[in-house]
Amino acid sequence: MKRQLLLTALALSFTAPVLGQVATKVFTLDLGSPSRNSLTSSDTLAKQDKQRGDTTAKPDKRGHRPSTRLDIRSREPLAFNLINANPYKYTYVINHRLVNLFENSGPNPLDSIGKILSGKAVPVPPKDTQAAITDQQIKETEAKIDSVNNEIKELLGQKSADTKNKDAQNKNLIIDMQIMQKKLQIDSLIADRDKLKKQLEAIYLSRSAYSTTFVNTVKFNNFLGTTRLGTAKKESDDIENIKTAISILSQKFNDLDLELNKYIGKIAAEDFLQADSFSTKRSDFLTAFASVISSSQEISNEANQFDETKKIYGETLKNIQPVSDKIKEKVNEMQQLKLHNYLLPVDINGKNIDAVEVTVERYARNKATPSLDKYTYNIWVKGGVKIDVSAGVFISSLMDKEYEIRGTGANQTIWDKKKGNYDFGFGSTVNLSLRSADWVRPTLSLGALFTTNQKFQLLTGIGVILGKEERIILQGGLSMGRTSSIMGDYKTDGSVSYDLGTSGTVPTNDKFTFGHFFGISYNFGKVNKETPAK
């Protein structure tokens, strides 16, 4: 049994599929202030580098190995990433594709808030029975006090103005005694009322707790004086506290709108947007807006408990709601802003190209006729074989010999004209080289030469390619072709006399021979680029 399990495990180990990763090289363009790291790149995963034995570069926190050159291996897909763009000032186009940094990037955190300003209040809780009785007693006592005060006014009206008449004096004295009794009665009623008020305060349940805390928190955070609201001990205190909260709530909306406008105005004047700073600010604005919306709901609930505050809140809401809508629109735009935009990986494997051209265009957002700022980046390809055709001037050791005849009759001698050991001409070569994204790289050349004697020669050799955009090629190697030379044992130094007849023709023959060549050529073709699709 154990043996069967072992064999099964070995079989699975040989048949299990191996998942690989297609390494993508990512170039990141920082649109912020210029620095040595404005354009950076990171290529294959550090694990894959380690497997290849490449341990020269340390990976970054994403597992990428940094690169300091604008190049890419022919087998790697290429991606281009934009960061720190400022869509409040510019519109961007990357590879002829509009970069809309305000695209919907997912669920909007504002979808669940912003419509609660007009929410209904919670039901008013029933009053405590004892509190209701005590409150009624206070009202009855205050009514008695008012009644006694009216009686005092009537008694004062009955007093006589004749102070010399004895009967009048006696009448006024009686009235004064009655007034004194009434005042004593009022003092007693006031004492009873105050006692009842203290009892009511002890059992009164405040209905403005949130409004009171809201006002005191705002005052504390903004140093708005030192006087703080106390807990409501009676209905009038609740009303005053809620009225104060409504006033401060309205100011909070206006202050948030003003702060948001100032920030947007500030960043709209900048050429770039720092992603970290902006991310923090938009989170702060979202939190502040959600907080003030929540406060408005709570204060609305408390305001709807009293007719006076309900009316005041309704009137204030007419001014708050438009401000809230504007704030929500701006905060929503900030939340939907994508801080990074990128070109999806482009596959260049197997293409006979030198570079991948990436273009970034920038337009001023708020201009009727925006000016264009266009930036082009050539990402040079390395690895694989590149084929180029060049043309130029070549010198070759293969050349036809030329002779002259001196003398007449049987005393003719043959002399070599000695025109040198090299011939020149114009030719073209096909150059095979390994892409290296360098200014200098070796090449294998195959081509043909047309000499001044109107003969073709075949060329094969090696060379050096100099340059990227404009390329000059220095070449040398083996030349092959047919050449003409004197036949047999004829001497060309004049030491032997020959009878060449009346025509005086030097006997020559053509044969295929090998030699060497040197040349310099120029690649007239443009650099082959993978350009953006129109």
Coordinates of C-alpha atoms in Angstrom, one line a residue:
M1 CA 0.0 0.0 0.0
K2 CA 2.8 2.4 0.9
R3 CA 4.5 1.6 -2.3
Q4 CA 1.4 2.5 -4.3
L5 CA 1.0 5.8 -2.5
L6 CA 4.7 6.6 -3.2
L7 CA 4.3 5.8 -6.9
T8 CA 1.1 7.9 -7.1
A9 CA 2.9 10.9 -5.5
L10 CA 5.8 10.6 -7.9
A11 CA 3.4 10.5 -10.8
L12 CA 1.6 13.6 -9.7
S13 CA 4.8 15.5 -9.2
F14 CA 5.7 14.9 -12.9
T15 CA 2.3 15.6 -14.3
A16 CA 1.4 18.7 -12.2
P17 CA 1.3 21.8 -14.4
V18 CA 3.8 24.6 -13.7
L19 CA 2.3 28.1 -13.8
G20 CA 4.6 30.8 -15.0
Q21 CA 4.4 34.6 -15.0
V22 CA 4.7 36.9 -18.0
A23 CA 6.9 39.6 -16.7
T24 CA 5.8 43.1 -17.7
K25 CA 8.1 46.1 -17.6
V26 CA 6.3 49.2 -16.3
F27 CA 7.5 52.7 -17.0
T28 CA 6.1 55.4 -14.5
L29 CA 6.0 59.0 -15.6
D30 CA 5.7 61.4 -12.6
L31 CA 4.0 64.5 -13.8
G32 CA 5.1 66.3 -10.6
S33 CA 8.0 68.7 -10.2
P34 CA 11.1 67.5 -12.3
S35 CA 13.5 65.3 -10.5
R36 CA 16.0 62.5 -11.3
N37 CA 13.1 60.0 -10.7
S38 CA 10.5 61.8 -12.9
L39 CA 10.6 58.8 -15.3
T40 CA 11.4 55.5 -13.8
S41 CA 10.9 51.9 -14.8
S42 CA 10.8 48.5 -13.1
D43 CA 11.0 45.2 -14.9
T44 CA 10.9 41.6 -14.2
L45 CA 10.0 40.2 -10.8
A46 CA 12.8 39.9 -8.4
K47 CA 12.1 36.2 -8.0
Q48 CA 12.6 35.6 -11.7
D49 CA 15.8 37.6 -11.6
K50 CA 17.1 35.4 -8.8
Q51 CA 16.2 32.3 -10.8
R52 CA 18.3 33.7 -13.7
G53 CA 21.2 34.4 -11.3
D54 CA 20.7 38.2 -11.5
T55 CA 21.3 39.6 -8.0
T56 CA 22.8 42.9 -8.9
A57 CA 19.7 45.0 -8.3
K58 CA 17.6 45.1 -5.2
P59 CA 13.8 44.7 -5.7
D60 CA 11.5 47.5 -4.6
K61 CA 8.5 47.0 -2.2
R62 CA 6.4 45.6 -5.1
G63 CA 9.0 43.0 -5.9
H64 CA 10.2 44.9 -9.0
R65 CA 13.8 45.4 -10.0
P66 CA 14.5 49.1 -10.8
S67 CA 15.9 50.1 -14.2
T68 CA 17.7 53.3 -15.1
R69 CA 17.3 53.0 -18.9
L70 CA 14.4 53.4 -21.4
D71 CA 14.7 50.0 -22.8
I72 CA 12.7 46.7 -22.8
R73 CA 13.4 43.1 -23.7
S74 CA 11.7 42.0 -26.9
R75 CA 9.9 39.2 -25.0
E76 CA 8.4 41.5 -22.4
P77 CA 5.1 43.3 -22.6
L78 CA 5.3 47.1 -21.9
A79 CA 3.0 49.2 -19.7
F80 CA 3.1 53.0 -19.2
N81 CA 1.8 54.5 -16.0
L82 CA 1.0 58.2 -15.2
I83 CA 1.1 59.5 -11.7
N84 CA 0.6 63.0 -10.0
A85 CA -1.5 64.2 -12.9
N86 CA -3.7 67.3 -12.3
P87 CA -7.0 66.9 -14.0
Y88 CA -8.3 70.1 -12.4
K89 CA -6.0 72.0 -14.8
Y90 CA -5.2 69.7 -17.7
T91 CA -6.7 67.0 -19.9
Y92 CA -4.3 64.2 -20.8
V93 CA -4.0 62.0 -23.8
I94 CA -1.7 58.9 -23.7
N95 CA -1.1 57.1 -27.0
H96 CA -4.0 59.0 -28.6
R97 CA -6.4 57.8 -25.9
L98 CA -8.1 60.4 -23.7
V99 CA -7.1 59.9 -20.1
N100 CA -10.2 60.7 -18.1
L101 CA -9.0 60.8 -14.5
F102 CA -12.5 61.4 -13.3
E103 CA -13.8 58.1 -14.6
N104 CA -16.1 56.2 -12.3
S105 CA -13.7 54.0 -10.3
G106 CA -16.2 52.0 -8.3
P107 CA -19.0 52.5 -5.7
N108 CA -19.3 56.2 -4.7
P109 CA -19.1 56.6 -0.9
L110 CA -21.4 59.7 -1.2
D111 CA -24.3 57.6 -2.6
S112 CA -25.5 56.9 0.9
I113 CA -25.3 60.5 2.2
G114 CA -26.3 64.0 1.2
K115 CA -30.1 63.5 0.9
I116 CA -30.9 63.4 4.6
L117 CA -31.2 67.1 5.2
S118 CA -34.9 66.9 4.6
G119 CA -35.4 63.8 6.6
K120 CA -38.3 63.4 9.0
A121 CA -37.9 63.9 12.7
V122 CA -38.2 61.0 15.1
P123 CA -41.5 60.9 17.0
V124 CA -41.6 63.2 20.1
P125 CA -41.2 61.0 23.2
P126 CA -44.1 61.3 25.7
K127 CA -43.5 63.5 28.6
D128 CA -43.0 62.0 32.0
T129 CA -46.3 62.0 34.0
Q130 CA -44.8 63.7 37.1
A131 CA -43.0 66.2 35.0
A132 CA -46.3 67.0 33.2
I133 CA -48.1 67.5 36.5
T134 CA -45.4 69.7 37.9
D135 CA -45.3 71.8 34.7
Q136 CA -49.0 72.3 34.9
Q137 CA -48.7 73.4 38.5
I138 CA -46.1 75.9 37.5
K139 CA -48.4 77.3 34.9
E140 CA -51.3 77.5 37.3
T141 CA -49.1 79.2 39.9
E142 CA -47.9 81.8 37.3
A143 CA -51.5 82.4 36.4
K144 CA -52.4 83.1 40.0
I145 CA -49.5 85.5 40.3
D146 CA -50.7 87.4 37.2
S147 CA -54.2 87.5 38.7
V148 CA -53.0 88.9 42.0
N149 CA -51.0 91.5 40.2
N150 CA -54.1 92.6 38.3
E151 CA -56.0 92.9 41.6
I152 CA -53.2 95.1 43.0
K153 CA -53.6 97.3 39.9
E154 CA -57.3 97.6 40.5
L155 CA -56.7 98.6 44.2
L156 CA -54.2 101.2 43.2
G157 CA -56.9 102.6 40.9
Q158 CA -59.3 102.9 43.8
K159 CA -57.1 105.1 46.0
S160 CA -58.2 108.7 46.5
A161 CA -56.1 111.6 45.4
D162 CA -57.6 113.8 48.2
T163 CA -55.1 113.5 51.0
K164 CA -56.8 116.2 53.3
N165 CA -60.1 114.4 53.6
K166 CA -60.1 112.1 56.7
D167 CA -62.4 109.6 55.1
A168 CA -60.3 109.5 52.0
Q169 CA -57.2 108.9 54.2
N170 CA -58.9 106.0 56.0
K171 CA -59.9 104.5 52.7
N172 CA -56.4 104.7 51.3
L173 CA -55.0 103.2 54.4
I174 CA -57.3 100.2 54.1
I175 CA -56.4 99.8 50.4
D176 CA -52.7 99.9 51.3
M177 CA -53.2 97.2 53.8
Q178 CA -55.0 95.1 51.2
I179 CA -52.2 95.7 48.7
M180 CA -49.6 94.6 51.3
Q181 CA -51.6 91.4 51.8
K182 CA -51.7 90.8 48.0
K183 CA -47.9 91.3 47.8
L184 CA -47.4 88.8 50.6
Q185 CA -49.6 86.4 48.6
I186 CA -47.5 87.0 45.5
D187 CA -44.3 86.3 47.4
S188 CA -45.8 83.1 48.6
L189 CA -46.9 82.1 45.1
I190 CA -43.4 82.9 43.7
A191 CA -41.8 80.8 46.4
D192 CA -44.2 77.9 45.5
R193 CA -43.4 78.4 41.8
D194 CA -39.6 78.4 42.3
K195 CA -40.0 75.3 44.4
L196 CA -42.0 73.6 41.6
K197 CA -39.4 74.7 39.0
K198 CA -36.6 73.1 41.0
Q199 CA -38.6 69.9 41.2
L200 CA -39.2 70.1 37.5
E201 CA -35.5 70.6 36.7
A202 CA -34.7 67.5 38.8
I203 CA -37.1 65.4 36.7
Y204 CA -37.0 67.2 33.3
L205 CA -35.6 65.1 30.4
S206 CA -33.7 67.3 27.9
R207 CA -34.8 67.0 24.3
S208 CA -31.8 69.0 22.9
A209 CA -28.9 66.8 24.0
Y210 CA -27.3 66.5 20.6
S211 CA -27.8 70.2 19.8
T212 CA -26.1 71.1 23.1
T213 CA -23.2 68.8 22.5
F214 CA -22.8 70.0 18.8
V215 CA -22.7 73.6 19.8
N216 CA -20.2 73.1 22.6
T217 CA -17.9 70.9 20.4
V218 CA -17.9 73.5 17.7
K219 CA -17.1 76.3 20.1
F220 CA -14.3 74.2 21.7
N221 CA -12.7 73.2 18.4
N222 CA -12.9 76.7 17.0
F223 CA -12.3 78.7 20.2
L224 CA -15.6 80.5 19.8
G225 CA -15.7 82.1 23.2
T226 CA -15.7 80.3 26.5
T227 CA -19.4 80.3 27.3
R228 CA -20.9 76.8 26.8
L229 CA -24.5 75.7 26.7
G230 CA -25.8 73.9 29.7
T231 CA -28.1 71.0 29.8
A232 CA -31.7 72.1 29.2
K233 CA -33.7 72.2 32.4
K234 CA -37.0 73.2 30.8
E235 CA -38.6 73.5 27.4
S236 CA -37.4 77.0 26.7
D237 CA -33.8 75.9 27.3
D238 CA -34.3 73.2 24.7
I239 CA -35.7 75.6 22.2
E240 CA -32.8 78.1 22.7
N241 CA -30.2 75.3 22.4
I242 CA -31.7 74.0 19.2
K243 CA -31.9 77.5 17.7
T244 CA -28.2 78.1 18.5
A245 CA -27.3 74.7 16.9
I246 CA -29.3 75.5 13.7
S247 CA -27.4 78.8 13.4
I248 CA -24.0 77.1 13.8
L249 CA -25.0 74.3 11.5
S250 CA -25.7 76.7 8.7
Q251 CA -22.3 78.3 9.2
K252 CA -20.6 74.9 9.2
F253 CA -22.0 74.2 5.7
N254 CA -20.8 77.6 4.4
D255 CA -17.4 77.2 6.0
L256 CA -16.9 73.8 4.4
D257 CA -18.0 75.1 1.0
L258 CA -15.6 78.0 1.3
E259 CA -12.7 75.7 2.4
L260 CA -13.4 73.3 -0.5
N261 CA -13.5 76.1 -3.1
K262 CA -10.2 77.5 -1.8
Y263 CA -8.5 74.1 -2.0
I264 CA -9.8 73.3 -5.5
G265 CA -8.8 76.8 -6.6
K266 CA -5.3 76.2 -5.2
I267 CA -4.7 72.9 -6.9
A268 CA -6.2 74.0 -10.1
A269 CA -3.4 76.6 -10.4
E270 CA -0.7 73.9 -10.0
D271 CA 0.8 71.9 -12.9
F272 CA 0.7 68.7 -10.9
L273 CA -1.1 67.0 -8.1
Q274 CA 0.7 65.2 -5.3
A275 CA -1.1 61.9 -5.0
D276 CA -0.5 61.4 -1.3
S277 CA -1.4 64.9 -0.3
F278 CA -4.5 64.9 -2.4
S279 CA -5.6 61.5 -1.2
T280 CA -5.4 62.8 2.4
K281 CA -7.3 66.0 1.6
R282 CA -10.2 64.3 -0.2
S283 CA -10.5 61.8 2.7
D284 CA -10.7 64.8 5.1
F285 CA -13.3 66.5 3.0
L286 CA -15.4 63.4 2.7
T287 CA -15.3 62.9 6.5
A288 CA -16.2 66.5 7.2
F289 CA -19.1 66.4 4.8
A290 CA -20.4 63.1 6.2
S291 CA -20.1 64.6 9.7
V292 CA -22.0 67.8 8.9
I293 CA -24.7 65.8 7.1
S294 CA -25.1 63.5 10.1
S295 CA -25.3 66.6 12.4
S296 CA -28.0 68.2 10.3
Q297 CA -30.1 65.0 10.6
E298 CA -29.8 64.9 14.3
I299 CA -30.5 68.6 14.8
S300 CA -33.5 68.2 12.4
N301 CA -34.9 65.5 14.6
E302 CA -34.7 67.6 17.7
A303 CA -36.0 70.7 15.9
N304 CA -39.1 69.0 14.8
Q305 CA -40.1 68.4 18.4
F306 CA -41.1 72.1 18.8
D307 CA -43.2 74.3 16.5
E308 CA -40.8 77.3 16.8
T309 CA -37.6 75.4 16.0
K310 CA -39.3 73.3 13.3
K311 CA -40.2 76.5 11.5
I312 CA -36.7 78.0 11.9
Y313 CA -35.0 74.8 10.7
G314 CA -37.3 74.6 7.6
E315 CA -36.4 78.2 6.7
T316 CA -32.7 77.5 7.3
L317 CA -32.9 74.3 5.2
K318 CA -33.8 76.4 2.1
N319 CA -30.4 78.0 2.4
I320 CA -28.4 74.9 3.4
Q321 CA -29.6 72.5 0.8
P322 CA -28.1 74.3 -2.3
V323 CA -24.8 74.6 -0.5
S324 CA -24.9 70.9 0.5
D325 CA -25.6 69.9 -3.1
K326 CA -22.6 71.9 -4.3
I327 CA -20.3 70.4 -1.7
K328 CA -21.5 66.9 -2.6
E329 CA -20.8 67.5 -6.3
K330 CA -17.2 68.6 -5.6
V331 CA -16.5 66.0 -3.0
N332 CA -17.9 63.3 -5.3
E333 CA -15.6 64.5 -8.1
M334 CA -12.7 64.3 -5.8
Q335 CA -13.6 60.8 -4.8
Q336 CA -14.0 59.6 -8.4
L337 CA -10.6 60.9 -9.4
K338 CA -8.2 58.2 -10.2
L339 CA -4.7 59.0 -8.9
H340 CA -3.1 56.7 -11.4
N341 CA -3.7 56.0 -15.1
Y342 CA -1.9 53.6 -17.3
L343 CA -1.5 52.1 -20.7
L344 CA -2.3 48.4 -20.7
P345 CA 0.6 46.1 -21.5
V346 CA 1.6 46.1 -25.2
D347 CA 3.1 42.9 -26.7
I348 CA 6.0 43.5 -29.1
N349 CA 7.4 40.0 -29.2
G350 CA 8.5 38.9 -32.7
K351 CA 8.2 42.4 -34.3
N352 CA 11.1 43.8 -36.3
I353 CA 11.1 47.1 -34.5
D354 CA 13.8 49.3 -32.8
A355 CA 11.6 51.1 -30.3
V356 CA 8.1 51.6 -28.9
E357 CA 6.9 55.1 -29.1
V358 CA 4.7 56.4 -26.3
T359 CA 3.2 59.9 -26.5
V360 CA 1.7 61.9 -23.7
E361 CA -0.3 65.0 -24.7
R362 CA -1.5 67.7 -22.3
Y363 CA -4.2 70.3 -22.9
A364 CA -5.2 73.1 -20.7
R365 CA -8.6 72.2 -19.4
N366 CA -10.4 75.5 -19.0
K367 CA -9.3 77.3 -22.2
A368 CA -11.5 77.7 -25.3
T369 CA -8.5 76.9 -27.6
P370 CA -6.2 74.9 -25.4
S371 CA -2.5 74.8 -26.4
L372 CA -0.9 71.4 -26.8
D373 CA 2.1 70.1 -24.9
K374 CA 3.3 66.9 -26.5
Y375 CA 6.0 64.6 -25.1
T376 CA 7.3 61.6 -26.9
Y377 CA 9.2 58.8 -25.2
N378 CA 11.1 56.1 -27.2
I379 CA 11.4 52.8 -25.3
W380 CA 14.2 51.0 -27.0
V381 CA 13.9 47.3 -27.6
K382 CA 16.7 44.9 -26.7
G383 CA 17.1 41.2 -27.3
G384 CA 16.2 39.3 -30.4
V385 CA 17.6 39.8 -34.0
K386 CA 17.2 43.1 -35.9
I387 CA 17.5 43.3 -39.7
D388 CA 18.6 46.6 -41.3
V389 CA 19.6 47.6 -44.9
S390 CA 22.3 50.1 -45.4
A391 CA 24.2 51.6 -48.4
G392 CA 27.6 53.2 -48.7
V393 CA 31.1 53.2 -50.1
F394 CA 33.3 50.2 -50.1
I395 CA 36.9 49.3 -51.0
S396 CA 37.9 45.8 -52.1
S397 CA 41.1 44.0 -52.7
L398 CA 39.5 42.3 -55.7
M399 CA 40.2 44.2 -58.9
D400 CA 41.0 43.6 -62.6
K401 CA 44.7 43.9 -63.5
E402 CA 45.5 46.2 -66.3
Y403 CA 48.6 45.9 -68.6
E404 CA 50.5 47.8 -71.3
I405 CA 52.6 46.6 -74.2
R406 CA 55.9 48.2 -75.1
G407 CA 58.0 47.5 -78.2
T408 CA 57.0 46.1 -81.7
G409 CA 57.1 42.8 -83.6
A410 CA 58.8 40.0 -81.7
N411 CA 60.3 42.3 -79.2
Q412 CA 57.1 43.2 -77.3
T413 CA 57.2 43.2 -73.5
I414 CA 54.3 43.2 -71.0
W415 CA 54.2 45.6 -68.2
D416 CA 51.8 45.8 -65.2
K417 CA 50.2 49.3 -64.9
K418 CA 50.4 49.0 -61.1
K419 CA 47.2 50.8 -60.3
G420 CA 47.2 49.6 -56.7
N421 CA 45.8 46.8 -54.7
Y422 CA 42.3 48.1 -54.1
D423 CA 39.2 49.0 -56.0
F424 CA 36.2 51.0 -54.8
G425 CA 32.6 51.2 -55.6
F426 CA 29.1 51.6 -54.2
G427 CA 27.2 48.8 -52.5
S428 CA 24.5 47.8 -50.1
T429 CA 24.4 45.3 -47.2
V430 CA 21.8 43.6 -45.1
N431 CA 22.9 43.8 -41.5
L432 CA 21.9 41.3 -38.8
S433 CA 22.4 42.5 -35.2
L434 CA 21.3 41.7 -31.7
R435 CA 19.1 44.5 -30.2
S436 CA 20.9 46.0 -27.3
A437 CA 19.4 49.5 -27.0
D438 CA 23.0 50.8 -27.0
W439 CA 24.7 53.4 -29.2
V440 CA 27.3 50.8 -30.3
R441 CA 26.6 47.2 -31.2
P442 CA 28.1 44.5 -33.5
T443 CA 26.5 43.3 -36.7
L444 CA 26.9 40.5 -39.3
S445 CA 26.7 42.0 -42.9
L446 CA 25.8 40.4 -46.2
G447 CA 25.7 42.4 -49.4
A448 CA 26.9 43.3 -52.9
L449 CA 29.3 45.9 -54.3
F450 CA 29.3 47.4 -57.8
T451 CA 32.9 48.5 -58.7
T452 CA 34.1 51.2 -60.9
N453 CA 34.8 48.5 -63.5
Q454 CA 31.1 47.8 -63.5
K455 CA 31.5 44.4 -61.9
F456 CA 29.6 43.0 -59.0
Q457 CA 31.2 41.5 -55.9
L458 CA 29.6 39.6 -53.0
L459 CA 30.4 40.8 -49.5
T460 CA 30.2 39.1 -46.2
G461 CA 31.7 40.2 -42.9
I462 CA 31.3 41.9 -39.6
G463 CA 30.8 45.5 -38.6
V464 CA 29.9 48.0 -35.9
I465 CA 26.7 50.0 -35.8
L466 CA 27.1 53.5 -34.4
G467 CA 24.0 55.4 -33.3
K468 CA 20.3 54.9 -32.6
E469 CA 18.2 57.3 -34.7
E470 CA 20.9 58.0 -37.3
R471 CA 23.1 54.9 -37.8
I472 CA 26.5 54.6 -39.5
I473 CA 28.0 51.2 -40.0
L474 CA 31.7 50.4 -40.2
Q475 CA 32.3 47.1 -42.0
G476 CA 35.0 44.7 -43.1
G477 CA 35.3 41.1 -44.2
L478 CA 35.4 38.8 -47.2
S479 CA 34.8 39.9 -50.7
M480 CA 34.1 37.4 -53.6
G481 CA 33.9 38.0 -57.3
R482 CA 35.3 37.4 -60.8
T483 CA 38.6 39.2 -61.7
S484 CA 40.6 39.4 -64.8
S485 CA 44.4 38.6 -64.8
I486 CA 47.2 37.6 -67.3
M487 CA 47.2 34.1 -68.5
G488 CA 49.8 31.4 -68.0
D489 CA 53.5 32.2 -67.6
Y490 CA 53.5 35.6 -69.1
K491 CA 55.8 37.9 -67.3
T492 CA 54.6 41.5 -66.5
D493 CA 58.0 43.0 -65.5
G494 CA 59.4 43.4 -69.1
S495 CA 62.1 40.7 -68.6
V496 CA 60.7 38.5 -71.4
S497 CA 59.9 39.6 -75.0
Y498 CA 56.8 38.2 -76.8
D499 CA 55.3 38.3 -80.2
L500 CA 51.7 39.4 -79.5
G501 CA 50.9 39.9 -83.2
T502 CA 49.7 43.0 -84.9
S503 CA 46.7 43.4 -82.5
G504 CA 48.9 43.8 -79.5
T505 CA 46.3 42.1 -77.1
V506 CA 47.5 40.9 -73.7
P507 CA 46.1 37.3 -73.1
T508 CA 43.9 37.4 -69.9
N509 CA 41.3 35.1 -68.3
D510 CA 38.5 35.6 -65.7
K511 CA 38.3 33.6 -62.6
F512 CA 36.4 33.6 -59.3
T513 CA 38.6 34.8 -56.5
F514 CA 38.4 35.8 -52.8
G515 CA 39.6 39.0 -51.2
H516 CA 38.8 41.4 -48.4
F517 CA 36.9 44.6 -48.2
F518 CA 36.3 47.6 -45.9
G519 CA 33.4 50.0 -46.1
I520 CA 31.3 52.6 -44.4
S521 CA 27.5 52.7 -44.9
Y522 CA 24.5 54.5 -43.7
N523 CA 21.1 53.2 -42.8
F524 CA 18.8 55.4 -44.8
G525 CA 15.6 53.8 -43.4
K526 CA 13.9 55.4 -40.4
V527 CA 13.9 53.8 -37.0
N528 CA 11.1 51.2 -36.9
K529 CA 8.8 52.0 -34.1
E530 CA 5.6 50.6 -32.6
T531 CA 3.6 53.8 -32.8
P532 CA 0.2 54.5 -31.2
A533 CA -2.9 53.6 -33.1
K534 CA -4.7 56.6 -34.6

